Structures are given as structure tokens and as C-alpha cells.
Amino acid sequence: MSAPTTPVGRGAAARFTGQRLPRKEDPRLVTGRGRYVDDVQKVGTVHATFVRSQIARGRILSIDVAEAQASPGVVAVLLAADVNSPDHQFWHNLTGPDMTAPGRVLADGDVRYVGEPIAIVVAENRYLAEDAAELVDVEYEPGKAIVGLRQALETTERVHPGLDSNVSAEMPQMPIPGLQERFDGAAHTFSVRFDQHRYVCVPMETRGIISTWDPWTERLEIVISGQGVHEPRAFYARMLDIPEDRIHVVMGDVGGGFGQKIFPTREHHAVVIASRIIGERPVKWIEDRAENLIAGGHAREESIEIDVAVDEEGTLLAGRVNHLEDVGAWPAGGNGQNGAVGAGIFPGPYRWGGPGSVSYAGKAVFTNTTGQCAYRGPWMMETVGREQMVDVVAAKLGIDPLEFRRRNVIQRSELPFTSPTTLVYDAISPAETLEQAAELIGYEAFRAEQAAARAEGRLIGIGLSLYVEPQFGFGALGTEAATLRIEPTGKVNVYMSTGSHGQSVETTMAQIVADNLGVAIDDVTILQGDTASSPYGAGTGGSRNAAIAGGAAHAAADAMREKVVAIAAHLLEASVDDVELAGSVASVKGAPGTRTVSLAEIAGTAYLNTDALPPGLESGLEVSKRYKAPAFMFSNACHAVTVEVDRETGEVRILRYVVSEDCGPMVNPNVVEGQIAGGVAQGVGGVFYEHMIYDEDGNPTTTTFMDYLVPTAAEIPDLEYGHVVTPSPTPGGYKGMGEGGAIASPPALLNAVRDALAPLGVELTDQALSPDHVLALIERASG
Amino acid sequence: MTDVEVTLTVNGRARTVRVEPRKTLADTLREDLRLTGTHLGCEHGVCGACTVLLDGEPVRACLMFAVQAAGAVVTTVEGLSPGGDRLSPVQAAFRQCHGLQCGFCTPGFVVSATAFLAENPDPTDAEIREGISGNLCRCTGYQGIVRAVRAAADTMAADTQEASA
Amino acid sequence: MKPAPFGYRAPTSVAETVSALAELGDEAKILAGGQSLVPMLALRLARPENLVDVNRVPELSGARRENGRLVVGATTRHATLEKDPEIAAAVPLLRRAAPYIGHAAIRSRGTLGGSLAHADSAAEWPAVVRALDAEIEVEGPAGRRRIPAAEFFETTFTTALEPDELVTAVSFPVWSPSAGFAVEELARRHGDFALAGVVCGVEVTDGRIDRVALALIGMASVPERAEAVERALVGTAVTDLDLADVGAQAVAHLDPPTDVHGSGRYRRTVGAVLVRRALTAALEEAQQ
């Protein structure tokens, strides 16, 4: 055993968690050295593009590919006959085998939405592929498109001819004993309805995949812009009946997903199958923006009706909800019914009338439009409905919406609280966030300012939104894992089951590991996105990183620390309890200047000088831990926003935007605030700018960024944050929160506009508040 | 369509490519010159992810053809780094201020911000927001980006003061 | 989203450009800034057989004073019109309107001539040249001619240019240094095309309007000059003005287009408001 040469002075434990640490991802990303799927340029790559349906519904009479096949540089033009198979299985681990829409890769005999892929054209480059695709001649016999969920429910025509209705999934209104009596006995009952328009994820990087089939080794190599690698691998193993271990899926850098990239989709399937047919050559498909807007997966087109019973003071006594969702022709996973989650979450942060006081029914409906995909907080209509309902009912009762919420919100003293839908909230703080948000925005002062402004004829308003955000830990989402390896040089590599696409996992997980293991953060590297080395997991999405992946990182680091300390104690001839480990150096407590030993030396011993290890201790430094999360965990927040409406033009200006967030202790406050901000921007976009518009024939009309308006920096205000900390039962106490910004912002904004227009008697029941729409509301109310 | 030979200066080096006239400058940089830092977010001139400097001015590389850039001096995000592991003041500010999450829009923002600050070394926050409104971001809500541009302006002003002191 | 194939020419003189257009006929499109054309090529909404790139024709660039007017070359970039101090001194409305055009990266490449030839009535330059009674100089096989702005725009995306002609320069009158100018626009987002907009210039002498020009953006298939309103305003005392009424008059007869961003009715309503705001600002400047 050589004499220690490690420098002293790295003694005190560095605390990385909780710090606004600059990210480890950034040096490569700010210098343009990230590697997104289109940056991977393998030798021999051929490029795919799709021929897509130009009509929403109809029969395909003929497809002529002769000219396309003869076009320069074309390698293959494939149709349903080449690609589809009755043996294909289309379900995903995450959502299970219950898929309602009949799966197919390419359109076969008929089309059911504009943009449905009919043919895949593969050529030496994308320019040539598009030239050839134009030469594919498709003859249609158009039918009458089924557009709009109410039309889909009323018509006898079928989006999917083989099914007996246009309902993809239904949760019927269950008769709950005593519920009607609550309504009958209430001082007031109200019925409200809120509609939401279609808007979409718009990750800045579109979908993309490279698939290579090696006919010699019979292995499939996939590089995907996705949200995880194991889901696609399991999917293609099942779909194509390839042994799972012969499929290798990797993710490099991914330019955002927001749910659109959780599952591989029909285009991905076509590319994978094409690569098997072509063999050896990597087949690359990079979706273009028009494709992404038209066919990448849509969301949010929903309607919610709420019957609510309250007493004289505005106490919420009972609720009955009916939630309709337009899931397009092929919802991305399962049956597309977000209401299944909404049903549990709808009561939100309010007490209601106890068990059996809230019922929730819903239908997910097929239409001849692009299928619904997950979009950040997919179930969010429950919050959009509930929080607007609160403001409408409060106004009708003459109670200020802040006061109304105060009367109904669950207090800390009531925890653990069982919601009317039997969810148990144990670590939430809605009341505290409500007060903090109200204070930060200066609620009372604003009301005074509003009174003065109204006297001048100005329209300013304030809106609140209070909600609870679930993270799920059951089924395929039940666990996350981390394999932690200390290399012989003392560097720490952590292989995780996450699939970060902007969530800063390389930094946050390193912060957790560095703290719990006692190593220098620069010596920790987080690796993910490779089925060869990443442990199985659902990937990233659903607000699960901090709590669940964090739990795994924590557990692995703790277990490794035990082992490292045992070796260090042995080398330092001290007791395990007296060994401190910090900054990659082990030392003896309370005995400065005595021997220390570096992590490198410990690792060297563990791998190369194993006779020096404590007797009975397994050699090497590798630990795998899989963390099983509680079935449900909850974070919560309150959004408060003030706006001014220009009564001459209908333009809405956001004055201030405040978020009080409780996601437990924050691993990295920059990351938390960044996630909130991104979600809020998507909410601002959804309410005021973004609208995926279909005409009555099922043609999408907002198919470029000139028509589908994503907000710029000039449209998003400065956000102000407050934080409340209520730890979860996970190690570290972290809670996920990534989706909340997009869930709570629309109702907060809508409530603010509603409040601003209140003196005019405007009833606000829908969104897509373009200035034209707002001005029309004003004119209608005043006229 | 016959290929055309085009010579241009990219990040300080003379480069020659053979491309069809219809091949965009963005695709040429990415494929022929393997400078994949310039990204394609929309290919119709709205998102700004493809922004490069052409003769010192910010341009959307997806709206130019490589043949048009013959004889031009082009700087991509890769060319903004001073070299080695070092970051330009704008790049460093984006890191310091958490101005990126997925990073896909980031090269376009870094180039646009660099050009913006060269013309507007002391901008107000409103001017910053307008100045970068030609680039779309979907992850950050622009908070960290605006802070980064402000921080870079402050850093460069301080460096200028130091240099002239 | 890749363009269809095309042939490419890069002439270096106006004469060469004209003969290329004559030779290629219908199958050629001029490429200037490309900020409007190239997206259409990428989406394959336009598929010209040939592009004639005029960015390397020196005669088309530059600005100069000539006979009391400002003559601006067709390939002058929006950015130059935004920043050049001599251009701003001669025709202040150019510097006022330029910042509304998209974003910096668009202004680096987009050109005055290209914008006029594209003739989108929701763009700024068509309204500016209309307001100022500019003359558009064009050249073709038959030689040069000047087209007054009032005759240049025929309908949406259609001008009086023959297929074998190109815009070579725009000649602007120079107003009195005491004139007031204003540009008001309403767009969905910063930098977007205007749903409605107003470009205006006014001169005031002894408290009365003695010259006024008012052109409307996005309110019709061509930039609209509010001539009836202008005639009514000339000679009126500033203190006698009911600008809200002027706004209403300026738009009353218009039938603006409806699209995904706003209805025609909305555009007309907002147009009236913007006329009032623009005149208010221009008058204030003119009286300083």
C-alpha cells in the first residue's frame, strides 16, 4: 500500500444538491457539439420521406409508383403490401395491450386523416426522396370527413369502419349513492362548460430515427429522437418478433419531446421495416416541420362540463363532471383517454364533500384528424375546468376568487387527506402556495389598482390557478434504476434509465450522486439512452425524474458509499463510523493531518489490489439499484397572473406572472424554474397564439410556423417564483414537477382575462383568445 | 441539375464544396462540411435555429442556397468558440444563466445574440426581447435566454472597459 | 422540406439579367433576398425552372440623391434602410417602417425591390411607396420605364411588372424636414405580418395640415391610399380634428381579407384605431 499523496483541504462535504449549478450538458450544446439524430451521419445512409394522404377520409382507388421508382437515386418505394402485416402488434409497455384503434403502419385501402402515411420513399438523399415522392400518384375516392367530437358522437358514419362506434374509450357516469342528494340539498347548483381547442407540442427538433438492419448478425440498430430507449426496443421486439437482445436502441441529444416522442409512431415503424427490407444501409428519416405540425401528434381538443353544488359560503359540496376528448383517428398510446387520470385528479386541492362527492365521466372520441399524443400534463383539462369553474361560481356568489379558494383548500393540518376520488395526499401544501402567490403578486393591492383602472375604463384583471400534480409509480412507471460504477481511476459513471430531452438529468443526477457518494462533481458522469448499458426504465416524461430517477441515484450512491467507506476504513485502519468521504477523498474524522486516501486509490485497490480489501468484501466498485416509487406522489403550485386587455384592439398584455411552487427540496432551482417557465410559455401559447385549425373537410390549415404561432421572447413575460418545500417520502424528498407549468397556466390566464372583462358581462367559455376573438367578446357584451 | 463548385470561408477556413444549386446553405454546412451545430427547426425561415453569420450579419441559412454564398465569410456556432474548451462571452452567459434545456435552438440563439450585441452593446430588456424574437425556443420560456443576453452584454462591456483602461 | 430542382444564373449586370429573363421566359424567377421566395420553394408551392440571382448586380445596389429625390437600388437590404443615416435623413419613413419587417436575420437579406415585386399588401414597403408617391424604376428588353406607385400594385401578389422586367430602383420624393411621420401596426406576434397597419406622413403650417399621406397595410389586396380622407384633411386646423372619426372614414369602404389570424371585420376595426394613433403621433412630430 503506497503512501497517500492526496492533497488535503477538500475536507468539508460539498453540497451540490440545492445549488443553481451550471449544467454539465451545456459546454457541448452551446458550442454546437451536441449530437441530435440528424447529426449522426453514417456511411451509406439513405433517406426516407413519406407520401401522405391529402384527404381526411376516403378510399384509395389506386397507387402508381412506377415513375417514383424510376426517379434518380431511389432505393425503394414501399406500400402497405410491402410493410404491413397482420402479425404486427402495436401496443406499448406503458399503456398496455388495450388499444382501440386497429393498428396499421401504412394506409391500406383507405385513409382516415390528412397526413396519414401511404408510402415510404427511400433515396440517396432527402432532396431526391422528395422529388420521387411527388411522382407517386394516388387516386382517392373522397368521403365525408368526420370532424369535431360532437359530430363524431352524433353521426352514424365510422372513423374506423370495423368498429361499432366512434368512441375510443368511455368512463360512464357511475351512479354514486348519495351524490344526487348532495345536489338536491345544496344552497346553489351551477352548470358550466369549458371548451379547449387543439394545440400541439412543437418540440424544436422534429421526430427522427435512423434504423439499420444487419442481415449477417440479424441485429437491428436504432438511433432515435425519443424520450427513452427501452420502450422502443420492447416495442419493436414485440411488433416484429425480433428477440429483444438483437435490438440496440440509442438516444443522443434530443431536442425536446413534451410527450410527442414517448412512443415510436407509424412513421418510425415504416422506417424500421424499410431498413429490414433494404438491409445493411442505415435508413434515416428526419421529419420536417410541416409533417410535424400536420401528423406528429395533436392534443388538447377537449370539452368539460361541470355540475357543481355549493353552500352559501361557497363551500364545494359535490361535483359531477363530463369530459369529452377528441383523440383523432389513431391516438398514440392506448385509447387516448386522458380523463382516466383526470378522474382521479379533478378534485385537486379542495376538500369537496368527502368520499362519494365527486363523479367523473368521460369519452374519448375518434375523428378523421391526426391522432392525439401525450402533451405535457395530458390530463390537464381537469385543472382547466375546475379552476375556471371556481372563478365563475365565486363571481356568481359575489365571493372573491382568492377567498373562495381559501375556504375550500386543504390545509396542512388535514394531511394525510383522502380526496373524494380516494387519492391520498400526504405531502402537499396548496394553502401555503396560494398565500405565497397572492402575496408575491400583491393581490390586495392589485384589487385596489383594478378599481381605479375600472373607473378610467381600463380593463385589467387577475387570475389564479391552484392545482395538484401527480407522478405515477405503478405499472411500467413503477421503477427507475441506476447502475453506479467507480472506474479504477476513481471516476464515477452512473448509467440511468432516464431519457433526458432537456430535463438536465446529466446535472441533477450528478448533483445527487456527488453529494451522497462524497465525490467531486466533475468526476461524475451520468449516462443514459443506450439499451446496451442503461438499466430498464420508462424514460423521461410524466414528471418522474427528480423523485423516481433521483430515488434510484440516491439509493445507488448510498449503497456505493457504504462499500467505499468500508474499504477506506480498512485502508486507514479506522472504524467505519469515523471515516468521512467528501470531494473524492476519504479521511478520518476529527484527526486532521492524518492519512487520507483518494477515491482513485480506493478504486485501484478494489480492482487491481484486491488482496488489500477487507476480508469478505466483494471486489470491484459497481452497484445497481432499482428504486420502486410510491404509486402516487404529488407536487403542487399556485399560479397568479395579471393582465390588461386593450378594449380597442382585443390585445391582451400580461403584466405580471407569479408561480409559487412546492416540489419538495429542489435538486437544482435553475432546473425547476426552467421547467416551470417552459410550461408557462406553452400555456401562454395555447391560450393566445397557438391553434391547430381543421376545416370542416378535415384539412389542417395551420401547417407552417407562419400560421401556427409559437410565442417568441416578446410574447412571454418575466416570471417570478416563490418556493415552498414539503418533502416527499422519497430519498432526498424530491418531487417531480415538470408538467405543472403547462397545466396550471391556461386557467390562470383565462381567469385573468375573465376578471378583466367582468365589468362588461363577458362570459368566457372557450380559448384561442386571438385579439379578434377577444374584441368580438367585448363587442358582443357591450352591444 | 449539375453540381456547382462553391468556395467560401467558414469559421476562418477556405472550404470548397460541390453542390446542386438547390442545396441550402444550412444543409451544405451540416452535410458537406460536417458542421452540425447549425440546426434545422422549420426550413421555412421562422424558427431561427439555422442562424449563421454571413459577412458579419445574421442570416437564416435555410433561406439561402450554398451557391449564393460563394466568396462569403460564414461563421457558425462552432466558429464562435475562441478555441480549445473555451466559450465566447455569449456562450458562457448561456451556460451561467441556464439559457438552454434541450439545446436544439441554442446555436441559433447564440449566433443571433452575438450579432445583436455587436449592434446593440447596451440594450434594455425590452430591446433584448425584441432583438431575439426571431428565434423560437420551446423549453426555456425565454427566461434564461434573456438573462444570458443581458449577462453577456454586461460581461463584454466590462471587458471593453478593462481593455481600454 | 427541400426545393424542387432549378437552374441557377447569377448575372453581374442589369443587361445580363434582362437577357437572361428574356431567354428563360416564364421559366425564370428572380431571386433577391429570398425571404419570401425560398420558403415557397421549400414547401414546393413554387417551382420555377430557373432562378436568376440578382444579388451580384452592382447597379442594383446603393442609394443616391438625384434631382431632389432619393433613389434606392432594388437590392438594398431592409437592414440598410433601417440603419443608413443618409437614407434616414432624406426619407425618415424608411427607417420608421423597417424595424417592423420580420426580424434582424430577415432584414439582413430581404430587399426593397424584392418586397415590392412580391406585392404582399400586408408588407411595409408597398404601403410606404404608395404613401410617398414613389416611382418604381423597372427595366426590360424594351428599355427602362418608371411606374408610379399608384399604378404598380394591381392585386394580391400581382404588379404591373411584365414577366421579362425587373425592378432596378425606387425613387422617393423628399419631404420637408419639419414633416412628421408615423407607422402603426398590429400583428399577432412581434415581427409578424401586420393584420392591419398604417403608414403616414404629415406637414403642418400655421396650425393647419398642408400635406398628408395615409396608406393602409393589410386592409385590401393592394396597399390602400386613403385619398378621400387626405383631401378632407388638407387645410383643416389641427385643433378641429376628430381623429377617431378620420380613422372610421379611412376604413369605411374597405373589405379586408379574412384568414386564420383575423377576420376582415377585425382588420377594419383595428385599422380605424391605428389610423387615429398614427395621425396623432405624426401630427405631434410635425408640430415640434
JSON list of N, CA and C in Angstrom, two decimals, chain C residues 27-72:
[
{"chain": "C", "resi": 27, "resn": "GLU", "atom": "N", "xyz": [-40.07, 30.60, -67.39]},
{"chain": "C", "resi": 27, "resn": "GLU", "atom": "CA", "xyz": [-39.48, 29.57, -66.54]},
{"chain": "C", "resi": 27, "resn": "GLU", "atom": "C", "xyz": [-38.40, 30.13, -65.65]},
{"chain": "C", "resi": 28, "resn": "ALA", "atom": "N", "xyz": [-38.48, 31.42, -65.38]},
{"chain": "C", "resi": 28, "resn": "ALA", "atom": "CA", "xyz": [-37.47, 32.01, -64.51]},
{"chain": "C", "resi": 28, "resn": "ALA", "atom": "C", "xyz": [-38.12, 32.86, -63.45]},
{"chain": "C", "resi": 29, "resn": "LYS", "atom": "N", "xyz": [-37.49, 32.91, -62.29]},
{"chain": "C", "resi": 29, "resn": "LYS", "atom": "CA", "xyz": [-37.93, 33.77, -61.20]},
{"chain": "C", "resi": 29, "resn": "LYS", "atom": "C", "xyz": [-36.70, 34.48, -60.67]},
{"chain": "C", "resi": 30, "resn": "ILE", "atom": "N", "xyz": [-36.87, 35.76, -60.38]},
{"chain": "C", "resi": 30, "resn": "ILE", "atom": "CA", "xyz": [-35.74, 36.49, -59.82]},
{"chain": "C", "resi": 30, "resn": "ILE", "atom": "C", "xyz": [-35.58, 36.12, -58.35]},
{"chain": "C", "resi": 31, "resn": "LEU", "atom": "N", "xyz": [-34.34, 35.88, -57.96]},
{"chain": "C", "resi": 31, "resn": "LEU", "atom": "CA", "xyz": [-34.02, 35.64, -56.56]},
{"chain": "C", "resi": 31, "resn": "LEU", "atom": "C", "xyz": [-33.29, 36.86, -56.04]},
{"chain": "C", "resi": 32, "resn": "ALA", "atom": "N", "xyz": [-33.92, 37.60, -55.13]},
{"chain": "C", "resi": 32, "resn": "ALA", "atom": "CA", "xyz": [-33.25, 38.73, -54.50]},
{"chain": "C", "resi": 32, "resn": "ALA", "atom": "C", "xyz": [-32.92, 38.33, -53.06]},
{"chain": "C", "resi": 33, "resn": "GLY", "atom": "N", "xyz": [-33.70, 38.79, -52.09]},
{"chain": "C", "resi": 33, "resn": "GLY", "atom": "CA", "xyz": [-33.42, 38.45, -50.70]},
{"chain": "C", "resi": 33, "resn": "GLY", "atom": "C", "xyz": [-33.78, 37.00, -50.36]},
{"chain": "C", "resi": 34, "resn": "GLY", "atom": "N", "xyz": [-34.78, 36.49, -51.06]},
{"chain": "C", "resi": 34, "resn": "GLY", "atom": "CA", "xyz": [-35.17, 35.10, -50.84]},
{"chain": "C", "resi": 34, "resn": "GLY", "atom": "C", "xyz": [-36.03, 34.85, -49.62]},
{"chain": "C", "resi": 35, "resn": "GLN", "atom": "N", "xyz": [-36.31, 35.87, -48.82]},
{"chain": "C", "resi": 35, "resn": "GLN", "atom": "CA", "xyz": [-37.01, 35.63, -47.55]},
{"chain": "C", "resi": 35, "resn": "GLN", "atom": "C", "xyz": [-38.47, 35.26, -47.76]},
{"chain": "C", "resi": 36, "resn": "SER", "atom": "N", "xyz": [-39.04, 35.67, -48.89]},
{"chain": "C", "resi": 36, "resn": "SER", "atom": "CA", "xyz": [-40.41, 35.24, -49.22]},
{"chain": "C", "resi": 36, "resn": "SER", "atom": "C", "xyz": [-40.39, 34.09, -50.21]},
{"chain": "C", "resi": 37, "resn": "LEU", "atom": "N", "xyz": [-39.44, 34.13, -51.17]},
{"chain": "C", "resi": 37, "resn": "LEU", "atom": "CA", "xyz": [-39.42, 33.12, -52.22]},
{"chain": "C", "resi": 37, "resn": "LEU", "atom": "C", "xyz": [-38.95, 31.76, -51.72]},
{"chain": "C", "resi": 38, "resn": "VAL", "atom": "N", "xyz": [-37.86, 31.74, -50.96]},
{"chain": "C", "resi": 38, "resn": "VAL", "atom": "CA", "xyz": [-37.29, 30.44, -50.61]},
{"chain": "C", "resi": 38, "resn": "VAL", "atom": "C", "xyz": [-38.22, 29.58, -49.75]},
{"chain": "C", "resi": 39, "resn": "PRO", "atom": "N", "xyz": [-38.96, 30.14, -48.78]},
{"chain": "C", "resi": 39, "resn": "PRO", "atom": "CA", "xyz": [-39.93, 29.28, -48.08]},
{"chain": "C", "resi": 39, "resn": "PRO", "atom": "C", "xyz": [-40.92, 28.64, -49.06]},
{"chain": "C", "resi": 40, "resn": "MET", "atom": "N", "xyz": [-41.33, 29.40, -50.07]},
{"chain": "C", "resi": 40, "resn": "MET", "atom": "CA", "xyz": [-42.28, 28.82, -51.03]},
{"chain": "C", "resi": 40, "resn": "MET", "atom": "C", "xyz": [-41.61, 27.71, -51.83]},
{"chain": "C", "resi": 41, "resn": "LEU", "atom": "N", "xyz": [-40.33, 27.86, -52.13]},
{"chain": "C", "resi": 41, "resn": "LEU", "atom": "CA", "xyz": [-39.62, 26.79, -52.83]},
{"chain": "C", "resi": 41, "resn": "LEU", "atom": "C", "xyz": [-39.51, 25.57, -51.92]},
{"chain": "C", "resi": 42, "resn": "ALA", "atom": "N", "xyz": [-39.20, 25.80, -50.65]},
{"chain": "C", "resi": 42, "resn": "ALA", "atom": "CA", "xyz": [-39.04, 24.68, -49.71]},
{"chain": "C", "resi": 42, "resn": "ALA", "atom": "C", "xyz": [-40.33, 23.89, -49.58]},
{"chain": "C", "resi": 43, "resn": "LEU", "atom": "N", "xyz": [-41.44, 24.60, -49.54]},
{"chain": "C", "resi": 43, "resn": "LEU", "atom": "CA", "xyz": [-42.74, 23.94, -49.41]},
{"chain": "C", "resi": 43, "resn": "LEU", "atom": "C", "xyz": [-43.24, 23.43, -50.76]},
{"chain": "C", "resi": 44, "resn": "ARG", "atom": "N", "xyz": [-42.45, 23.67, -51.80]},
{"chain": "C", "resi": 44, "resn": "ARG", "atom": "CA", "xyz": [-42.81, 23.28, -53.18]},
{"chain": "C", "resi": 44, "resn": "ARG", "atom": "C", "xyz": [-44.12, 23.91, -53.62]},
{"chain": "C", "resi": 45, "resn": "LEU", "atom": "N", "xyz": [-44.42, 25.09, -53.05]},
{"chain": "C", "resi": 45, "resn": "LEU", "atom": "CA", "xyz": [-45.58, 25.86, -53.52]},
{"chain": "C", "resi": 45, "resn": "LEU", "atom": "C", "xyz": [-45.21, 26.62, -54.78]},
{"chain": "C", "resi": 46, "resn": "ALA", "atom": "N", "xyz": [-43.92, 26.86, -54.96]},
{"chain": "C", "resi": 46, "resn": "ALA", "atom": "CA", "xyz": [-43.42, 27.49, -56.17]},
{"chain": "C", "resi": 46, "resn": "ALA", "atom": "C", "xyz": [-42.33, 26.59, -56.71]},
{"chain": "C", "resi": 47, "resn": "ARG", "atom": "N", "xyz": [-42.31, 26.40, -58.05]},
{"chain": "C", "resi": 47, "resn": "ARG", "atom": "CA", "xyz": [-41.30, 25.52, -58.63]},
{"chain": "C", "resi": 47, "resn": "ARG", "atom": "C", "xyz": [-40.76, 26.11, -59.92]},
{"chain": "C", "resi": 48, "resn": "PRO", "atom": "N", "xyz": [-40.10, 27.27, -59.80]},
{"chain": "C", "resi": 48, "resn": "PRO", "atom": "CA", "xyz": [-39.55, 27.85, -61.04]},
{"chain": "C", "resi": 48, "resn": "PRO", "atom": "C", "xyz": [-38.46, 26.94, -61.61]},
{"chain": "C", "resi": 49, "resn": "GLU", "atom": "N", "xyz": [-38.39, 26.91, -62.92]},
{"chain": "C", "resi": 49, "resn": "GLU", "atom": "CA", "xyz": [-37.36, 26.08, -63.56]},
{"chain": "C", "resi": 49, "resn": "GLU", "atom": "C", "xyz": [-35.98, 26.68, -63.37]},
{"chain": "C", "resi": 50, "resn": "ASN", "atom": "N", "xyz": [-35.93, 28.00, -63.27]},
{"chain": "C", "resi": 50, "resn": "ASN", "atom": "CA", "xyz": [-34.66, 28.69, -63.12]},
{"chain": "C", "resi": 50, "resn": "ASN", "atom": "C", "xyz": [-34.77, 29.83, -62.13]},
{"chain": "C", "resi": 51, "resn": "LEU", "atom": "N", "xyz": [-33.69, 30.04, -61.40]},
{"chain": "C", "resi": 51, "resn": "LEU", "atom": "CA", "xyz": [-33.60, 31.24, -60.57]},
{"chain": "C", "resi": 51, "resn": "LEU", "atom": "C", "xyz": [-32.53, 32.15, -61.15]},
{"chain": "C", "resi": 52, "resn": "VAL", "atom": "N", "xyz": [-32.87, 33.42, -61.25]},
{"chain": "C", "resi": 52, "resn": "VAL", "atom": "CA", "xyz": [-31.90, 34.41, -61.69]},
{"chain": "C", "resi": 52, "resn": "VAL", "atom": "C", "xyz": [-31.56, 35.26, -60.47]},
{"chain": "C", "resi": 53, "resn": "ASP", "atom": "N", "xyz": [-30.39, 35.03, -59.94]},
{"chain": "C", "resi": 53, "resn": "ASP", "atom": "CA", "xyz": [-29.95, 35.65, -58.69]},
{"chain": "C", "resi": 53, "resn": "ASP", "atom": "C", "xyz": [-29.37, 37.02, -59.00]},
{"chain": "C", "resi": 54, "resn": "VAL", "atom": "N", "xyz": [-30.02, 38.08, -58.50]},
{"chain": "C", "resi": 54, "resn": "VAL", "atom": "CA", "xyz": [-29.59, 39.44, -58.82]},
{"chain": "C", "resi": 54, "resn": "VAL", "atom": "C", "xyz": [-28.73, 40.06, -57.73]},
{"chain": "C", "resi": 55, "resn": "ASN", "atom": "N", "xyz": [-28.31, 39.26, -56.75]},
{"chain": "C", "resi": 55, "resn": "ASN", "atom": "CA", "xyz": [-27.55, 39.82, -55.63]},
{"chain": "C", "resi": 55, "resn": "ASN", "atom": "C", "xyz": [-26.14, 40.26, -56.02]},
{"chain": "C", "resi": 56, "resn": "ARG", "atom": "N", "xyz": [-25.71, 39.86, -57.21]},
{"chain": "C", "resi": 56, "resn": "ARG", "atom": "CA", "xyz": [-24.35, 40.25, -57.60]},
{"chain": "C", "resi": 56, "resn": "ARG", "atom": "C", "xyz": [-24.34, 41.29, -58.71]},
{"chain": "C", "resi": 57, "resn": "VAL", "atom": "N", "xyz": [-25.47, 42.01, -58.85]},
{"chain": "C", "resi": 57, "resn": "VAL", "atom": "CA", "xyz": [-25.54, 43.06, -59.87]},
{"chain": "C", "resi": 57, "resn": "VAL", "atom": "C", "xyz": [-25.28, 44.40, -59.19]},
{"chain": "C", "resi": 58, "resn": "PRO", "atom": "N", "xyz": [-24.09, 44.97, -59.34]},
{"chain": "C", "resi": 58, "resn": "PRO", "atom": "CA", "xyz": [-23.75, 46.21, -58.60]},
{"chain": "C", "resi": 58, "resn": "PRO", "atom": "C", "xyz": [-24.69, 47.38, -58.89]},
{"chain": "C", "resi": 59, "resn": "GLU", "atom": "N", "xyz": [-25.20, 47.45, -60.12]},
{"chain": "C", "resi": 59, "resn": "GLU", "atom": "CA", "xyz": [-26.07, 48.59, -60.46]},
{"chain": "C", "resi": 59, "resn": "GLU", "atom": "C", "xyz": [-27.35, 48.61, -59.64]},
{"chain": "C", "resi": 60, "resn": "LEU", "atom": "N", "xyz": [-27.70, 47.47, -59.05]},
{"chain": "C", "resi": 60, "resn": "LEU", "atom": "CA", "xyz": [-28.96, 47.40, -58.31]},
{"chain": "C", "resi": 60, "resn": "LEU", "atom": "C", "xyz": [-28.81, 47.79, -56.85]},
{"chain": "C", "resi": 61, "resn": "SER", "atom": "N", "xyz": [-27.59, 48.01, -56.43]},
{"chain": "C", "resi": 61, "resn": "SER", "atom": "CA", "xyz": [-27.42, 48.33, -55.01]},
{"chain": "C", "resi": 61, "resn": "SER", "atom": "C", "xyz": [-27.09, 49.81, -54.85]},
{"chain": "C", "resi": 62, "resn": "GLY", "atom": "N", "xyz": [-27.12, 50.27, -53.64]},
{"chain": "C", "resi": 62, "resn": "GLY", "atom": "CA", "xyz": [-26.71, 51.65, -53.35]},
{"chain": "C", "resi": 62, "resn": "GLY", "atom": "C", "xyz": [-27.87, 52.63, -53.40]},
{"chain": "C", "resi": 63, "resn": "ALA", "atom": "N", "xyz": [-27.69, 53.75, -52.74]},
{"chain": "C", "resi": 63, "resn": "ALA", "atom": "CA", "xyz": [-28.69, 54.81, -52.71]},
{"chain": "C", "resi": 63, "resn": "ALA", "atom": "C", "xyz": [-28.00, 56.13, -53.02]},
{"chain": "C", "resi": 64, "resn": "ARG", "atom": "N", "xyz": [-28.74, 57.01, -53.70]},
{"chain": "C", "resi": 64, "resn": "ARG", "atom": "CA", "xyz": [-28.13, 58.31, -54.02]},
{"chain": "C", "resi": 64, "resn": "ARG", "atom": "C", "xyz": [-29.22, 59.36, -54.13]},
{"chain": "C", "resi": 65, "resn": "ARG", "atom": "N", "xyz": [-28.80, 60.59, -53.93]},
{"chain": "C", "resi": 65, "resn": "ARG", "atom": "CA", "xyz": [-29.71, 61.73, -54.14]},
{"chain": "C", "resi": 65, "resn": "ARG", "atom": "C", "xyz": [-29.63, 62.13, -55.62]},
{"chain": "C", "resi": 66, "resn": "GLU", "atom": "N", "xyz": [-30.79, 62.40, -56.16]},
{"chain": "C", "resi": 66, "resn": "GLU", "atom": "CA", "xyz": [-30.82, 62.77, -57.58]},
{"chain": "C", "resi": 66, "resn": "GLU", "atom": "C", "xyz": [-32.01, 63.68, -57.80]},
{"chain": "C", "resi": 67, "resn": "ASN", "atom": "N", "xyz": [-31.72, 64.91, -58.25]},
{"chain": "C", "resi": 67, "resn": "ASN", "atom": "CA", "xyz": [-32.81, 65.85, -58.56]},
{"chain": "C", "resi": 67, "resn": "ASN", "atom": "C", "xyz": [-33.80, 66.00, -57.42]},
{"chain": "C", "resi": 68, "resn": "GLY", "atom": "N", "xyz": [-33.29, 66.17, -56.22]},
{"chain": "C", "resi": 68, "resn": "GLY", "atom": "CA", "xyz": [-34.19, 66.37, -55.08]},
{"chain": "C", "resi": 68, "resn": "GLY", "atom": "C", "xyz": [-34.91, 65.13, -54.61]},
{"chain": "C", "resi": 69, "resn": "ARG", "atom": "N", "xyz": [-34.60, 63.99, -55.19]},
{"chain": "C", "resi": 69, "resn": "ARG", "atom": "CA", "xyz": [-35.24, 62.75, -54.74]},
{"chain": "C", "resi": 69, "resn": "ARG", "atom": "C", "xyz": [-34.17, 61.79, -54.22]},
{"chain": "C", "resi": 70, "resn": "LEU", "atom": "N", "xyz": [-34.63, 60.77, -53.54]},
{"chain": "C", "resi": 70, "resn": "LEU", "atom": "CA", "xyz": [-33.71, 59.72, -53.09]},
{"chain": "C", "resi": 70, "resn": "LEU", "atom": "C", "xyz": [-33.96, 58.49, -53.95]},
{"chain": "C", "resi": 71, "resn": "VAL", "atom": "N", "xyz": [-32.93, 58.04, -54.62]},
{"chain": "C", "resi": 71, "resn": "VAL", "atom": "CA", "xyz": [-33.06, 56.85, -55.49]},
{"chain": "C", "resi": 71, "resn": "VAL", "atom": "C", "xyz": [-32.36, 55.68, -54.81]},
{"chain": "C", "resi": 72, "resn": "VAL", "atom": "N", "xyz": [-33.12, 54.65, -54.54]},
{"chain": "C", "resi": 72, "resn": "VAL", "atom": "CA", "xyz": [-32.61, 53.49, -53.78]},
{"chain": "C", "resi": 72, "resn": "VAL", "atom": "C", "xyz": [-32.59, 52.27, -54.69]}
]
